[in-house]
Amino acid sequence: MAFELPDLPYAHDALADLGMSKETLEYHHDIHHKAYVDNGNKAIAGTEWDGKTVEEIVKGTYQPGAVAQTGIFNNASQHWNHAQFWEMMGPGASAMPSELESRITDAFGSVEKFKEDFAAKGAGQFGSGWAWLVVDQDGTLKVTSTENGVNPLCFDQTALLGCDVWEHSYYIDFRNKRPAYLQNFLDNLVNWENVAERLSKA
Ligand code: MN3
């Protein structure tokens, strides 16, 4: 099946009061994400990956330790990453469900400490990449960061929360202030019910 650009689960201006502008979502979803979809479809056409799911393609084309990944991997992983990212945010800040809160508190000491660790991972990722909250293979919650399009699927982890730290994700609204973008993401943009739903399926 060919990749398809999913609609945003909210209007382009729905997050504007929360620190992610209509302009950012127009560029980020309509142009950047669409380019990963279109370029991924071109790269995959006529290859053994034609007809596979995006998850199968990401896991099957990831090259551990490689300095550069292939075009198929880069576009497939970025398509998957962005599809998750849109769902992980939402208007009208949701409260953190209690099961999720207790798992986070167990793993990090407190919700505030988790946010500190997550923001530090994202700020410390050199160049383009992502910050993640994952369920690792041993069942523990961890914060990680990955470069470029690499994501938790590559390490058999379940992604609970991901934040895009490519400049295109924050430069319109926060200019070069990646830490401020990360803090705002955690405080105002995360749809914690979506995160809790991912945890319940992990
Ligand atoms: Mn992006």
JSON list of C-alpha atoms and ligand atoms in Angstrom, two decimals:
[
{"chain": "A", "resi": 1, "resn": "MET", "atom": "CA", "xyz": [0.00, 0.00, 0.00]},
{"chain": "A", "resi": 2, "resn": "ALA", "atom": "CA", "xyz": [1.26, 3.42, -0.83]},
{"chain": "A", "resi": 3, "resn": "PHE", "atom": "CA", "xyz": [1.89, 5.89, 1.96]},
{"chain": "A", "resi": 4, "resn": "GLU", "atom": "CA", "xyz": [-0.85, 8.47, 2.43]},
{"chain": "A", "resi": 5, "resn": "LEU", "atom": "CA", "xyz": [-0.63, 11.80, 4.20]},
{"chain": "A", "resi": 6, "resn": "PRO", "atom": "CA", "xyz": [-3.03, 11.59, 7.15]},
{"chain": "A", "resi": 7, "resn": "ASP", "atom": "CA", "xyz": [-5.17, 14.64, 7.91]},
{"chain": "A", "resi": 8, "resn": "LEU", "atom": "CA", "xyz": [-4.22, 16.51, 11.06]},
{"chain": "A", "resi": 9, "resn": "PRO", "atom": "CA", "xyz": [-6.54, 15.36, 13.89]},
{"chain": "A", "resi": 10, "resn": "TYR", "atom": "CA", "xyz": [-7.38, 19.06, 14.51]},
{"chain": "A", "resi": 11, "resn": "ALA", "atom": "CA", "xyz": [-7.55, 22.29, 12.53]},
{"chain": "A", "resi": 12, "resn": "HIS", "atom": "CA", "xyz": [-4.30, 23.94, 11.43]},
{"chain": "A", "resi": 13, "resn": "ASP", "atom": "CA", "xyz": [-4.97, 26.84, 13.82]},
{"chain": "A", "resi": 14, "resn": "ALA", "atom": "CA", "xyz": [-6.09, 24.65, 16.76]},
{"chain": "A", "resi": 15, "resn": "LEU", "atom": "CA", "xyz": [-2.74, 24.78, 18.56]},
{"chain": "A", "resi": 16, "resn": "ALA", "atom": "CA", "xyz": [-1.95, 28.42, 17.86]},
{"chain": "A", "resi": 17, "resn": "ASP", "atom": "CA", "xyz": [-2.87, 29.63, 21.36]},
{"chain": "A", "resi": 18, "resn": "LEU", "atom": "CA", "xyz": [-0.72, 26.81, 22.80]},
{"chain": "A", "resi": 19, "resn": "GLY", "atom": "CA", "xyz": [2.48, 27.80, 21.03]},
{"chain": "A", "resi": 20, "resn": "MET", "atom": "CA", "xyz": [2.31, 25.98, 17.68]},
{"chain": "A", "resi": 21, "resn": "SER", "atom": "CA", "xyz": [1.12, 28.37, 14.99]},
{"chain": "A", "resi": 22, "resn": "LYS", "atom": "CA", "xyz": [-1.05, 27.76, 11.96]},
{"chain": "A", "resi": 23, "resn": "GLU", "atom": "CA", "xyz": [1.95, 28.66, 9.80]},
{"chain": "A", "resi": 24, "resn": "THR", "atom": "CA", "xyz": [4.11, 26.01, 11.47]},
{"chain": "A", "resi": 25, "resn": "LEU", "atom": "CA", "xyz": [1.48, 23.32, 10.93]},
{"chain": "A", "resi": 26, "resn": "GLU", "atom": "CA", "xyz": [0.94, 24.40, 7.33]},
{"chain": "A", "resi": 27, "resn": "TYR", "atom": "CA", "xyz": [4.63, 24.04, 6.58]},
{"chain": "A", "resi": 28, "resn": "HIS", "atom": "CA", "xyz": [5.28, 21.06, 8.81]},
{"chain": "A", "resi": 29, "resn": "HIS", "atom": "CA", "xyz": [2.28, 18.91, 7.92]},
{"chain": "A", "resi": 30, "resn": "ASP", "atom": "CA", "xyz": [1.28, 20.09, 4.45]},
{"chain": "A", "resi": 31, "resn": "ILE", "atom": "CA", "xyz": [4.80, 20.49, 3.02]},
{"chain": "A", "resi": 32, "resn": "HIS", "atom": "CA", "xyz": [7.40, 18.59, 5.10]},
{"chain": "A", "resi": 33, "resn": "HIS", "atom": "CA", "xyz": [5.33, 15.54, 6.00]},
{"chain": "A", "resi": 34, "resn": "LYS", "atom": "CA", "xyz": [3.84, 15.42, 2.50]},
{"chain": "A", "resi": 35, "resn": "ALA", "atom": "CA", "xyz": [7.36, 15.40, 1.02]},
{"chain": "A", "resi": 36, "resn": "TYR", "atom": "CA", "xyz": [8.27, 12.33, 3.11]},
{"chain": "A", "resi": 37, "resn": "VAL", "atom": "CA", "xyz": [5.11, 10.61, 1.85]},
{"chain": "A", "resi": 38, "resn": "ASP", "atom": "CA", "xyz": [5.70, 11.52, -1.80]},
{"chain": "A", "resi": 39, "resn": "ASN", "atom": "CA", "xyz": [9.44, 10.79, -1.78]},
{"chain": "A", "resi": 40, "resn": "GLY", "atom": "CA", "xyz": [8.87, 7.57, 0.15]},
{"chain": "A", "resi": 41, "resn": "ASN", "atom": "CA", "xyz": [6.37, 6.37, -2.44]},
{"chain": "A", "resi": 42, "resn": "LYS", "atom": "CA", "xyz": [8.81, 7.17, -5.24]},
{"chain": "A", "resi": 43, "resn": "ALA", "atom": "CA", "xyz": [11.67, 5.39, -3.47]},
{"chain": "A", "resi": 44, "resn": "ILE", "atom": "CA", "xyz": [9.63, 2.29, -2.69]},
{"chain": "A", "resi": 45, "resn": "ALA", "atom": "CA", "xyz": [7.91, 1.87, -6.07]},
{"chain": "A", "resi": 46, "resn": "GLY", "atom": "CA", "xyz": [9.07, -1.34, -7.75]},
{"chain": "A", "resi": 47, "resn": "THR", "atom": "CA", "xyz": [11.18, -2.49, -4.80]},
{"chain": "A", "resi": 48, "resn": "GLU", "atom": "CA", "xyz": [10.61, -5.44, -2.46]},
{"chain": "A", "resi": 49, "resn": "TRP", "atom": "CA", "xyz": [9.09, -2.95, 0.01]},
{"chain": "A", "resi": 50, "resn": "ASP", "atom": "CA", "xyz": [6.21, -2.06, -2.29]},
{"chain": "A", "resi": 51, "resn": "GLY", "atom": "CA", "xyz": [3.03, -3.20, -0.51]},
{"chain": "A", "resi": 52, "resn": "LYS", "atom": "CA", "xyz": [4.60, -3.54, 2.94]},
{"chain": "A", "resi": 53, "resn": "THR", "atom": "CA", "xyz": [3.41, -1.55, 5.94]},
{"chain": "A", "resi": 54, "resn": "VAL", "atom": "CA", "xyz": [5.34, 1.51, 7.04]},
{"chain": "A", "resi": 55, "resn": "GLU", "atom": "CA", "xyz": [6.34, -0.32, 10.25]},
{"chain": "A", "resi": 56, "resn": "GLU", "atom": "CA", "xyz": [7.70, -3.29, 8.25]},
{"chain": "A", "resi": 57, "resn": "ILE", "atom": "CA", "xyz": [9.65, -0.95, 5.99]},
{"chain": "A", "resi": 58, "resn": "VAL", "atom": "CA", "xyz": [11.15, 1.03, 8.90]},
{"chain": "A", "resi": 59, "resn": "LYS", "atom": "CA", "xyz": [12.24, -2.10, 10.77]},
{"chain": "A", "resi": 60, "resn": "GLY", "atom": "CA", "xyz": [13.39, -3.87, 7.61]},
{"chain": "A", "resi": 61, "resn": "THR", "atom": "CA", "xyz": [15.50, -1.06, 6.17]},
{"chain": "A", "resi": 62, "resn": "TYR", "atom": "CA", "xyz": [17.12, 0.32, 9.35]},
{"chain": "A", "resi": 63, "resn": "GLN", "atom": "CA", "xyz": [20.88, -0.20, 9.28]},
{"chain": "A", "resi": 64, "resn": "PRO", "atom": "CA", "xyz": [22.25, -0.24, 12.85]},
{"chain": "A", "resi": 65, "resn": "GLY", "atom": "CA", "xyz": [25.41, 1.79, 13.21]},
{"chain": "A", "resi": 66, "resn": "ALA", "atom": "CA", "xyz": [25.34, 3.17, 9.67]},
{"chain": "A", "resi": 67, "resn": "VAL", "atom": "CA", "xyz": [26.44, 6.79, 9.33]},
{"chain": "A", "resi": 68, "resn": "ALA", "atom": "CA", "xyz": [23.68, 7.44, 6.79]},
{"chain": "A", "resi": 69, "resn": "GLN", "atom": "CA", "xyz": [20.45, 5.53, 6.31]},
{"chain": "A", "resi": 70, "resn": "THR", "atom": "CA", "xyz": [18.88, 4.81, 2.93]},
{"chain": "A", "resi": 71, "resn": "GLY", "atom": "CA", "xyz": [16.31, 7.06, 1.26]},
{"chain": "A", "resi": 72, "resn": "ILE", "atom": "CA", "xyz": [13.65, 4.40, 1.75]},
{"chain": "A", "resi": 73, "resn": "PHE", "atom": "CA", "xyz": [14.32, 4.27, 5.49]},
{"chain": "A", "resi": 74, "resn": "ASN", "atom": "CA", "xyz": [14.55, 8.05, 5.92]},
{"chain": "A", "resi": 75, "resn": "ASN", "atom": "CA", "xyz": [11.24, 8.78, 4.21]},
{"chain": "A", "resi": 76, "resn": "ALA", "atom": "CA", "xyz": [9.35, 5.82, 5.71]},
{"chain": "A", "resi": 77, "resn": "SER", "atom": "CA", "xyz": [10.54, 6.56, 9.23]},
{"chain": "A", "resi": 78, "resn": "GLN", "atom": "CA", "xyz": [9.81, 10.26, 8.97]},
{"chain": "A", "resi": 79, "resn": "HIS", "atom": "CA", "xyz": [6.33, 9.47, 7.61]},
{"chain": "A", "resi": 80, "resn": "TRP", "atom": "CA", "xyz": [5.70, 7.22, 10.64]},
{"chain": "A", "resi": 81, "resn": "ASN", "atom": "CA", "xyz": [7.25, 9.71, 13.08]},
{"chain": "A", "resi": 82, "resn": "HIS", "atom": "CA", "xyz": [5.09, 12.60, 11.92]},
{"chain": "A", "resi": 83, "resn": "ALA", "atom": "CA", "xyz": [1.89, 10.52, 11.84]},
{"chain": "A", "resi": 84, "resn": "GLN", "atom": "CA", "xyz": [2.51, 9.71, 15.54]},
{"chain": "A", "resi": 85, "resn": "PHE", "atom": "CA", "xyz": [3.56, 13.28, 16.39]},
{"chain": "A", "resi": 86, "resn": "TRP", "atom": "CA", "xyz": [0.28, 14.85, 15.20]},
{"chain": "A", "resi": 87, "resn": "GLU", "atom": "CA", "xyz": [-1.71, 12.39, 17.33]},
{"chain": "A", "resi": 88, "resn": "MET", "atom": "CA", "xyz": [0.47, 12.99, 20.40]},
{"chain": "A", "resi": 89, "resn": "MET", "atom": "CA", "xyz": [-0.58, 16.64, 20.51]},
{"chain": "A", "resi": 90, "resn": "GLY", "atom": "CA", "xyz": [-3.97, 18.23, 20.86]},
{"chain": "A", "resi": 91, "resn": "PRO", "atom": "CA", "xyz": [-5.87, 21.37, 21.74]},
{"chain": "A", "resi": 92, "resn": "GLY", "atom": "CA", "xyz": [-7.22, 21.77, 25.23]},
{"chain": "A", "resi": 93, "resn": "ALA", "atom": "CA", "xyz": [-4.42, 20.35, 27.39]},
{"chain": "A", "resi": 94, "resn": "SER", "atom": "CA", "xyz": [-5.55, 16.97, 28.68]},
{"chain": "A", "resi": 95, "resn": "ALA", "atom": "CA", "xyz": [-4.79, 15.97, 32.27]},
{"chain": "A", "resi": 96, "resn": "MET", "atom": "CA", "xyz": [-2.34, 13.09, 32.69]},
{"chain": "A", "resi": 97, "resn": "PRO", "atom": "CA", "xyz": [-4.31, 9.88, 33.33]},
{"chain": "A", "resi": 98, "resn": "SER", "atom": "CA", "xyz": [-3.44, 8.38, 36.74]},
{"chain": "A", "resi": 99, "resn": "GLU", "atom": "CA", "xyz": [-2.02, 5.07, 35.45]},
{"chain": "A", "resi": 100, "resn": "LEU", "atom": "CA", "xyz": [0.40, 6.95, 33.20]},
{"chain": "A", "resi": 101, "resn": "GLU", "atom": "CA", "xyz": [1.29, 9.36, 35.99]},
{"chain": "A", "resi": 102, "resn": "SER", "atom": "CA", "xyz": [2.15, 6.54, 38.38]},
{"chain": "A", "resi": 103, "resn": "ARG", "atom": "CA", "xyz": [4.30, 4.74, 35.75]},
{"chain": "A", "resi": 104, "resn": "ILE", "atom": "CA", "xyz": [6.15, 7.98, 35.03]},
{"chain": "A", "resi": 105, "resn": "THR", "atom": "CA", "xyz": [6.61, 8.70, 38.73]},
{"chain": "A", "resi": 106, "resn": "ASP", "atom": "CA", "xyz": [7.93, 5.16, 39.31]},
{"chain": "A", "resi": 107, "resn": "ALA", "atom": "CA", "xyz": [10.41, 5.48, 36.45]},
{"chain": "A", "resi": 108, "resn": "PHE", "atom": "CA", "xyz": [11.64, 9.06, 36.88]},
{"chain": "A", "resi": 109, "resn": "GLY", "atom": "CA", "xyz": [10.78, 10.08, 40.44]},
{"chain": "A", "resi": 110, "resn": "SER", "atom": "CA", "xyz": [8.19, 12.70, 39.45]},
{"chain": "A", "resi": 111, "resn": "VAL", "atom": "CA", "xyz": [6.40, 14.11, 36.44]},
{"chain": "A", "resi": 112, "resn": "GLU", "atom": "CA", "xyz": [8.58, 17.24, 36.66]},
{"chain": "A", "resi": 113, "resn": "LYS", "atom": "CA", "xyz": [11.76, 15.13, 36.64]},
{"chain": "A", "resi": 114, "resn": "PHE", "atom": "CA", "xyz": [10.47, 13.22, 33.61]},
{"chain": "A", "resi": 115, "resn": "LYS", "atom": "CA", "xyz": [9.85, 16.52, 31.79]},
{"chain": "A", "resi": 116, "resn": "GLU", "atom": "CA", "xyz": [13.35, 17.71, 32.72]},
{"chain": "A", "resi": 117, "resn": "ASP", "atom": "CA", "xyz": [14.92, 14.51, 31.39]},
{"chain": "A", "resi": 118, "resn": "PHE", "atom": "CA", "xyz": [12.85, 14.55, 28.20]},
{"chain": "A", "resi": 119, "resn": "ALA", "atom": "CA", "xyz": [13.59, 18.23, 27.50]},
{"chain": "A", "resi": 120, "resn": "ALA", "atom": "CA", "xyz": [17.31, 17.67, 28.18]},
{"chain": "A", "resi": 121, "resn": "LYS", "atom": "CA", "xyz": [17.41, 14.73, 25.74]},
{"chain": "A", "resi": 122, "resn": "GLY", "atom": "CA", "xyz": [15.72, 16.81, 23.06]},
{"chain": "A", "resi": 123, "resn": "ALA", "atom": "CA", "xyz": [17.93, 19.85, 23.66]},
{"chain": "A", "resi": 124, "resn": "GLY", "atom": "CA", "xyz": [21.05, 17.68, 23.70]},
{"chain": "A", "resi": 125, "resn": "GLN", "atom": "CA", "xyz": [20.35, 15.90, 20.42]},
{"chain": "A", "resi": 126, "resn": "PHE", "atom": "CA", "xyz": [23.00, 17.33, 18.10]},
{"chain": "A", "resi": 127, "resn": "GLY", "atom": "CA", "xyz": [21.44, 18.34, 14.81]},
{"chain": "A", "resi": 128, "resn": "SER", "atom": "CA", "xyz": [18.12, 16.97, 13.61]},
{"chain": "A", "resi": 129, "resn": "GLY", "atom": "CA", "xyz": [16.25, 14.25, 15.42]},
{"chain": "A", "resi": 130, "resn": "TRP", "atom": "CA", "xyz": [13.61, 13.33, 17.95]},
{"chain": "A", "resi": 131, "resn": "ALA", "atom": "CA", "xyz": [13.15, 13.03, 21.73]},
{"chain": "A", "resi": 132, "resn": "TRP", "atom": "CA", "xyz": [11.10, 10.07, 22.94]},
{"chain": "A", "resi": 133, "resn": "LEU", "atom": "CA", "xyz": [9.42, 8.49, 25.92]},
{"chain": "A", "resi": 134, "resn": "VAL", "atom": "CA", "xyz": [9.47, 4.76, 25.23]},
{"chain": "A", "resi": 135, "resn": "VAL", "atom": "CA", "xyz": [8.66, 1.43, 26.79]},
{"chain": "A", "resi": 136, "resn": "ASP", "atom": "CA", "xyz": [11.89, -0.51, 26.41]},
{"chain": "A", "resi": 137, "resn": "GLN", "atom": "CA", "xyz": [12.09, -4.24, 25.69]},
{"chain": "A", "resi": 138, "resn": "ASP", "atom": "CA", "xyz": [12.36, -4.98, 29.43]},
{"chain": "A", "resi": 139, "resn": "GLY", "atom": "CA", "xyz": [9.11, -3.11, 30.11]},
{"chain": "A", "resi": 140, "resn": "THR", "atom": "CA", "xyz": [10.69, -0.03, 31.70]},
{"chain": "A", "resi": 141, "resn": "LEU", "atom": "CA", "xyz": [9.95, 3.56, 30.70]},
{"chain": "A", "resi": 142, "resn": "LYS", "atom": "CA", "xyz": [12.91, 5.48, 29.32]},
{"chain": "A", "resi": 143, "resn": "VAL", "atom": "CA", "xyz": [13.62, 8.80, 27.66]},
{"chain": "A", "resi": 144, "resn": "THR", "atom": "CA", "xyz": [15.80, 8.63, 24.57]},
{"chain": "A", "resi": 145, "resn": "SER", "atom": "CA", "xyz": [16.80, 10.71, 21.61]},
{"chain": "A", "resi": 146, "resn": "THR", "atom": "CA", "xyz": [17.42, 9.61, 18.05]},
{"chain": "A", "resi": 147, "resn": "GLU", "atom": "CA", "xyz": [19.08, 11.24, 15.05]},
{"chain": "A", "resi": 148, "resn": "ASN", "atom": "CA", "xyz": [17.30, 12.24, 11.87]},
{"chain": "A", "resi": 149, "resn": "GLY", "atom": "CA", "xyz": [14.42, 9.81, 11.22]},
{"chain": "A", "resi": 150, "resn": "VAL", "atom": "CA", "xyz": [15.57, 6.97, 13.47]},
{"chain": "A", "resi": 151, "resn": "ASN", "atom": "CA", "xyz": [12.78, 6.00, 15.87]},
{"chain": "A", "resi": 152, "resn": "PRO", "atom": "CA", "xyz": [11.85, 3.50, 18.61]},
{"chain": "A", "resi": 153, "resn": "LEU", "atom": "CA", "xyz": [10.65, 0.89, 16.08]},
{"chain": "A", "resi": 154, "resn": "CYS", "atom": "CA", "xyz": [14.32, 0.41, 15.17]},
{"chain": "A", "resi": 155, "resn": "PHE", "atom": "CA", "xyz": [15.05, -0.79, 18.71]},
{"chain": "A", "resi": 156, "resn": "ASP", "atom": "CA", "xyz": [11.87, -2.82, 19.32]},
{"chain": "A", "resi": 157, "resn": "GLN", "atom": "CA", "xyz": [10.64, -0.16, 21.74]},
{"chain": "A", "resi": 158, "resn": "THR", "atom": "CA", "xyz": [7.11, 1.22, 22.00]},
{"chain": "A", "resi": 159, "resn": "ALA", "atom": "CA", "xyz": [6.87, 4.96, 21.41]},
{"chain": "A", "resi": 160, "resn": "LEU", "atom": "CA", "xyz": [4.64, 6.64, 23.98]},
{"chain": "A", "resi": 161, "resn": "LEU", "atom": "CA", "xyz": [5.61, 10.23, 23.20]},
{"chain": "A", "resi": 162, "resn": "GLY", "atom": "CA", "xyz": [7.85, 11.82, 20.59]},
{"chain": "A", "resi": 163, "resn": "CYS", "atom": "CA", "xyz": [8.90, 15.39, 19.96]},
{"chain": "A", "resi": 164, "resn": "ASP", "atom": "CA", "xyz": [10.32, 16.52, 16.63]},
{"chain": "A", "resi": 165, "resn": "VAL", "atom": "CA", "xyz": [13.46, 18.57, 17.25]},
{"chain": "A", "resi": 166, "resn": "TRP", "atom": "CA", "xyz": [14.26, 19.27, 13.60]},
{"chain": "A", "resi": 167, "resn": "GLU", "atom": "CA", "xyz": [14.50, 23.04, 13.15]},
{"chain": "A", "resi": 168, "resn": "HIS", "atom": "CA", "xyz": [11.46, 23.03, 10.84]},
{"chain": "A", "resi": 169, "resn": "SER", "atom": "CA", "xyz": [9.38, 22.04, 13.88]},
{"chain": "A", "resi": 170, "resn": "TYR", "atom": "CA", "xyz": [10.16, 25.13, 15.95]},
{"chain": "A", "resi": 171, "resn": "TYR", "atom": "CA", "xyz": [11.92, 27.82, 13.96]},
{"chain": "A", "resi": 172, "resn": "ILE", "atom": "CA", "xyz": [8.81, 29.81, 12.99]},
{"chain": "A", "resi": 173, "resn": "ASP", "atom": "CA", "xyz": [7.45, 29.98, 16.55]},
{"chain": "A", "resi": 174, "resn": "PHE", "atom": "CA", "xyz": [10.57, 29.75, 18.71]},
{"chain": "A", "resi": 175, "resn": "ARG", "atom": "CA", "xyz": [13.39, 30.71, 16.32]},
{"chain": "A", "resi": 176, "resn": "ASN", "atom": "CA", "xyz": [16.57, 29.06, 17.66]},
{"chain": "A", "resi": 177, "resn": "LYS", "atom": "CA", "xyz": [15.18, 28.39, 21.15]},
{"chain": "A", "resi": 178, "resn": "ARG", "atom": "CA", "xyz": [14.81, 24.63, 21.08]},
{"chain": "A", "resi": 179, "resn": "PRO", "atom": "CA", "xyz": [14.65, 24.27, 24.91]},
{"chain": "A", "resi": 180, "resn": "ALA", "atom": "CA", "xyz": [11.70, 26.73, 25.07]},
{"chain": "A", "resi": 181, "resn": "TYR", "atom": "CA", "xyz": [9.93, 24.79, 22.30]},
{"chain": "A", "resi": 182, "resn": "LEU", "atom": "CA", "xyz": [10.44, 21.52, 24.20]},
{"chain": "A", "resi": 183, "resn": "GLN", "atom": "CA", "xyz": [9.19, 22.99, 27.48]},
{"chain": "A", "resi": 184, "resn": "ASN", "atom": "CA", "xyz": [6.10, 24.38, 25.77]},
{"chain": "A", "resi": 185, "resn": "PHE", "atom": "CA", "xyz": [5.49, 21.04, 24.04]},
{"chain": "A", "resi": 186, "resn": "LEU", "atom": "CA", "xyz": [5.53, 19.24, 27.41]},
{"chain": "A", "resi": 187, "resn": "ASP", "atom": "CA", "xyz": [3.50, 21.84, 29.30]},
{"chain": "A", "resi": 188, "resn": "ASN", "atom": "CA", "xyz": [0.88, 22.78, 26.71]},
{"chain": "A", "resi": 189, "resn": "LEU", "atom": "CA", "xyz": [0.76, 20.58, 23.62]},
{"chain": "A", "resi": 190, "resn": "VAL", "atom": "CA", "xyz": [0.90, 16.93, 24.67]},
{"chain": "A", "resi": 191, "resn": "ASN", "atom": "CA", "xyz": [-2.28, 14.89, 24.47]},
{"chain": "A", "resi": 192, "resn": "TRP", "atom": "CA", "xyz": [-1.61, 12.75, 27.57]},
{"chain": "A", "resi": 193, "resn": "GLU", "atom": "CA", "xyz": [-4.67, 10.61, 26.87]},
{"chain": "A", "resi": 194, "resn": "ASN", "atom": "CA", "xyz": [-3.04, 9.53, 23.61]},
{"chain": "A", "resi": 195, "resn": "VAL", "atom": "CA", "xyz": [0.18, 8.73, 25.49]},
{"chain": "A", "resi": 196, "resn": "ALA", "atom": "CA", "xyz": [-1.77, 6.70, 28.08]},
{"chain": "A", "resi": 197, "resn": "GLU", "atom": "CA", "xyz": [-3.55, 4.80, 25.31]},
{"chain": "A", "resi": 198, "resn": "ARG", "atom": "CA", "xyz": [-0.20, 3.85, 23.79]},
{"chain": "A", "resi": 199, "resn": "LEU", "atom": "CA", "xyz": [1.00, 2.68, 27.22]},
{"chain": "A", "resi": 200, "resn": "SER", "atom": "CA", "xyz": [-2.09, 0.50, 27.68]},
{"chain": "A", "resi": 201, "resn": "LYS", "atom": "CA", "xyz": [-1.34, -1.26, 24.38]},
{"chain": "A", "resi": 202, "resn": "ALA", "atom": "CA", "xyz": [2.41, -1.68, 25.02]},
{"chain": "B", "resi": 1, "resn": "MN3", "atom": "MN", "xyz": [9.30, 17.30, 11.22]}
]
